[in-house]
Amino acid sequence: MFLQRSAVAVARRAAFSPVLRRTLATSAVRPTAPTTKFKRLSEVKTKDDLFGPGAATGTVPTDLEQSTGLERLEILGKIEGIDVFDMKPLDASRLGTLEDPILVRSAGDEQYCGCTGFPADSHEVIWLTTSRERPVERCPECGSVYKMEYVGPEEDAHAHDHGHGHDEHAWVEPKTWADHVKPSYW
Ligand SMILES: [Zn+2]
């Protein structure tokens, strides 16, 4: 409705303004730019790669042109047929083992997964937290092993350092629930 009404208003104003009429005429014949440059999923290396090019002047931006961040990652994945966030249920056909864990794909720093054992629903759902720093988690009920597979953009490794240096014994602020587990339990 809004667009329709404003178009009528512009047309009405154009009738009285030769200048505006000329503007409308030129913009009508200008070809719409068909080239939208965007990165392929494999070219996404840092967060800076997750900005759209924006829309060509005078056009309404599409999601592909204007989306940013994780939303953009999802769209770029869809174009290539890759389900970035992997909303499919986890592999429930077996128990995960340390040698062959159930993979949990994640584009974020940590990923929760709910275990109900094998066969599925053989125990109450137990939520496990896998993270980039501690990708492997084992269900305390049935022993199934899960491993997070990071599929998000690569970042500078030092970005996570926060100036703590490389001293292993330095106190590091817990970032995920997995970090609250004493190292001796791992
Ligand atoms: Zn379990």
Tab-separated table of C-alpha atoms and ligand atoms in Angstrom:
chain	number	residue	atom	x	y	z
A	1	MET	CA	0.000	0.000	0.000
A	2	PHE	CA	2.691	2.440	1.010
A	3	LEU	CA	4.669	1.885	-2.173
A	4	GLN	CA	1.598	2.236	-4.358
A	5	ARG	CA	0.561	5.472	-2.749
A	6	SER	CA	4.020	7.026	-2.901
A	7	ALA	CA	4.333	6.050	-6.553
A	8	VAL	CA	1.141	7.902	-7.310
A	9	ALA	CA	2.418	10.884	-5.358
A	10	VAL	CA	5.669	10.905	-7.320
A	11	ALA	CA	3.777	10.655	-10.603
A	12	ARG	CA	1.549	13.529	-9.593
A	13	ARG	CA	4.520	15.660	-8.639
A	14	ALA	CA	6.283	14.697	-11.872
A	15	ALA	CA	3.412	16.167	-13.853
A	16	PHE	CA	4.348	19.580	-12.478
A	17	SER	CA	8.092	19.172	-12.513
A	18	PRO	CA	9.922	18.631	-15.798
A	19	VAL	CA	13.163	18.163	-13.903
A	20	LEU	CA	11.820	15.296	-11.877
A	21	ARG	CA	10.255	13.787	-14.978
A	22	ARG	CA	13.638	13.705	-16.649
A	23	THR	CA	15.137	12.023	-13.602
A	24	LEU	CA	12.507	9.340	-13.714
A	25	ALA	CA	13.032	8.800	-17.422
A	26	THR	CA	16.779	8.276	-17.129
A	27	SER	CA	16.472	5.932	-14.193
A	28	ALA	CA	13.917	3.903	-16.119
A	29	VAL	CA	16.280	3.143	-19.000
A	30	ARG	CA	19.327	2.507	-16.855
A	31	PRO	CA	19.987	-1.209	-16.894
A	32	THR	CA	19.831	-2.826	-13.488
A	33	ALA	CA	23.228	-4.123	-12.554
A	34	PRO	CA	23.028	-7.902	-12.799
A	35	THR	CA	26.436	-8.550	-11.258
A	36	THR	CA	26.338	-9.141	-7.547
A	37	LYS	CA	29.776	-10.159	-6.388
A	38	PHE	CA	29.699	-12.372	-3.372
A	39	LYS	CA	32.151	-14.745	-1.796
A	40	ARG	CA	31.818	-18.464	-1.961
A	41	LEU	CA	31.578	-20.349	1.308
A	42	SER	CA	35.163	-21.554	0.901
A	43	GLU	CA	36.358	-17.954	0.583
A	44	VAL	CA	34.930	-16.967	3.950
A	45	LYS	CA	37.919	-16.810	6.279
A	46	THR	CA	37.122	-14.100	8.811
A	47	LYS	CA	34.100	-12.224	10.078
A	48	ASP	CA	34.987	-9.444	7.645
A	49	ASP	CA	34.099	-11.787	4.798
A	50	LEU	CA	30.551	-12.014	6.066
A	51	PHE	CA	29.399	-8.646	4.803
A	52	GLY	CA	27.222	-8.442	1.730
A	53	PRO	CA	28.161	-6.139	-1.153
A	54	GLY	CA	24.918	-4.205	-0.701
A	55	ALA	CA	22.358	-3.510	-3.371
A	56	ALA	CA	23.008	-1.761	-6.679
A	57	THR	CA	21.804	1.840	-6.594
A	58	GLY	CA	18.080	2.087	-7.052
A	59	THR	CA	17.315	-1.559	-6.305
A	60	VAL	CA	15.908	-3.257	-3.246
A	61	PRO	CA	18.632	-5.358	-1.599
A	62	THR	CA	18.143	-9.091	-1.415
A	63	ASP	CA	19.223	-11.166	1.576
A	64	LEU	CA	22.233	-12.254	-0.434
A	65	GLU	CA	23.248	-8.638	-0.931
A	66	GLN	CA	22.683	-7.217	2.518
A	67	SER	CA	22.816	-9.995	5.102
A	68	THR	CA	25.790	-10.178	7.460
A	69	GLY	CA	27.315	-12.513	10.001
A	70	LEU	CA	25.836	-15.913	10.750
A	71	GLU	CA	22.757	-15.177	8.649
A	72	ARG	CA	25.036	-14.573	5.670
A	73	LEU	CA	27.006	-17.722	6.386
A	74	GLU	CA	23.771	-19.694	6.282
A	75	ILE	CA	22.730	-18.136	2.961
A	76	LEU	CA	26.136	-18.709	1.349
A	77	GLY	CA	25.921	-22.301	2.515
A	78	LYS	CA	22.455	-22.761	1.069
A	79	ILE	CA	23.643	-21.541	-2.326
A	80	GLU	CA	26.176	-24.344	-2.345
A	81	GLY	CA	23.796	-26.864	-0.848
A	82	ILE	CA	25.570	-26.957	2.510
A	83	ASP	CA	23.455	-26.884	5.652
A	84	VAL	CA	25.798	-24.743	7.711
A	85	PHE	CA	23.904	-25.039	10.978
A	86	ASP	CA	23.094	-28.657	10.355
A	87	MET	CA	19.606	-28.717	11.818
A	88	LYS	CA	19.301	-32.390	11.008
A	89	PRO	CA	19.104	-34.715	14.021
A	90	LEU	CA	22.407	-36.170	15.098
A	91	ASP	CA	23.408	-39.653	14.054
A	92	ALA	CA	21.361	-41.878	16.362
A	93	SER	CA	22.214	-45.172	14.696
A	94	ARG	CA	25.017	-46.018	17.103
A	95	LEU	CA	26.881	-44.972	20.224
A	96	GLY	CA	29.751	-42.615	19.629
A	97	THR	CA	33.177	-43.833	20.663
A	98	LEU	CA	36.429	-41.981	21.251
A	99	GLU	CA	37.775	-43.480	18.019
A	100	ASP	CA	34.596	-42.749	16.100
A	101	PRO	CA	32.588	-40.035	17.855
A	102	ILE	CA	29.197	-38.717	16.733
A	103	LEU	CA	30.025	-35.499	14.908
A	104	VAL	CA	28.251	-32.308	15.932
A	105	ARG	CA	28.701	-29.582	13.361
A	106	SER	CA	28.772	-26.020	14.627
A	107	ALA	CA	29.476	-22.600	13.205
A	108	GLY	CA	29.732	-21.097	16.673
A	109	ASP	CA	32.163	-21.386	19.559
A	110	GLU	CA	30.119	-23.972	21.359
A	111	GLN	CA	27.309	-26.346	20.555
A	112	TYR	CA	24.853	-28.109	22.824
A	113	CYS	CA	23.695	-31.555	21.927
A	114	GLY	CA	21.116	-33.715	23.612
A	115	CYS	CA	21.898	-37.397	24.110
A	116	THR	CA	19.128	-39.924	24.607
A	117	GLY	CA	21.348	-42.968	24.280
A	118	PHE	CA	21.166	-45.849	21.854
A	119	PRO	CA	18.683	-46.929	20.721
A	120	ALA	CA	17.362	-43.348	20.696
A	121	ASP	CA	15.261	-42.405	23.739
A	122	SER	CA	16.732	-45.189	25.875
A	123	HIS	CA	17.527	-42.608	28.554
A	124	GLU	CA	16.329	-39.153	29.532
A	125	VAL	CA	17.816	-36.431	27.383
A	126	ILE	CA	21.164	-35.301	28.744
A	127	TRP	CA	22.533	-32.057	27.428
A	128	LEU	CA	26.215	-31.976	26.624
A	129	THR	CA	28.275	-28.947	25.723
A	130	THR	CA	30.930	-29.260	23.084
A	131	SER	CA	33.130	-26.320	22.236
A	132	ARG	CA	35.933	-25.394	19.888
A	133	GLU	CA	38.468	-25.627	22.675
A	134	ARG	CA	37.037	-28.864	24.107
A	135	PRO	CA	35.297	-30.516	21.194
A	136	VAL	CA	34.926	-33.993	22.690
A	137	GLU	CA	32.213	-34.718	25.252
A	138	ARG	CA	30.981	-38.001	26.664
A	139	CYS	CA	27.462	-38.716	27.885
A	140	PRO	CA	27.647	-39.666	31.588
A	141	GLU	CA	24.595	-41.920	31.211
A	142	CYS	CA	25.383	-44.128	28.223
A	143	GLY	CA	28.989	-43.193	27.426
A	144	SER	CA	28.287	-42.057	23.893
A	145	VAL	CA	31.026	-39.753	22.652
A	146	TYR	CA	30.294	-36.561	20.725
A	147	LYS	CA	32.752	-34.340	18.966
A	148	MET	CA	32.146	-30.836	17.716
A	149	GLU	CA	33.291	-30.155	14.193
A	150	TYR	CA	33.747	-26.440	13.668
A	151	VAL	CA	32.424	-25.299	10.302
A	152	GLY	CA	32.310	-21.534	10.864
A	153	PRO	CA	34.691	-18.885	9.552
A	154	GLU	CA	38.338	-19.194	10.500
A	155	GLU	CA	39.589	-16.529	12.827
A	156	ASP	CA	42.974	-15.278	13.771
A	157	ALA	CA	44.131	-17.721	16.445
A	158	HIS	CA	45.416	-14.849	18.543
A	159	ALA	CA	41.993	-13.261	18.691
A	160	HIS	CA	41.114	-15.660	21.506
A	161	ASP	CA	44.248	-14.893	23.434
A	162	HIS	CA	43.070	-11.750	25.224
A	163	GLY	CA	46.664	-11.009	26.122
A	164	HIS	CA	47.106	-14.071	28.315
A	165	GLY	CA	50.082	-15.164	26.274
A	166	HIS	CA	50.903	-18.803	25.855
A	167	ASP	CA	51.526	-19.698	29.467
A	168	GLU	CA	49.460	-22.841	30.029
A	169	HIS	CA	49.184	-22.200	33.732
A	170	ALA	CA	47.863	-18.686	33.419
A	171	TRP	CA	44.319	-18.237	34.698
A	172	VAL	CA	41.905	-18.054	31.806
A	173	GLU	CA	38.400	-16.775	32.282
A	174	PRO	CA	35.965	-19.647	31.652
A	175	LYS	CA	34.219	-19.003	28.347
A	176	THR	CA	32.011	-22.052	28.152
A	177	TRP	CA	30.579	-24.512	30.637
A	178	ALA	CA	33.142	-27.037	29.470
A	179	ASP	CA	35.845	-24.734	30.853
A	180	HIS	CA	34.496	-25.210	34.351
A	181	VAL	CA	35.570	-28.843	34.306
A	182	LYS	CA	38.865	-29.368	36.093
A	183	PRO	CA	41.616	-30.275	33.613
A	184	SER	CA	42.318	-33.420	35.654
A	185	TYR	CA	38.941	-34.821	34.634
A	186	TRP	CA	39.706	-34.657	30.943
B	1	ZN	ZN	23.653	-40.799	26.472
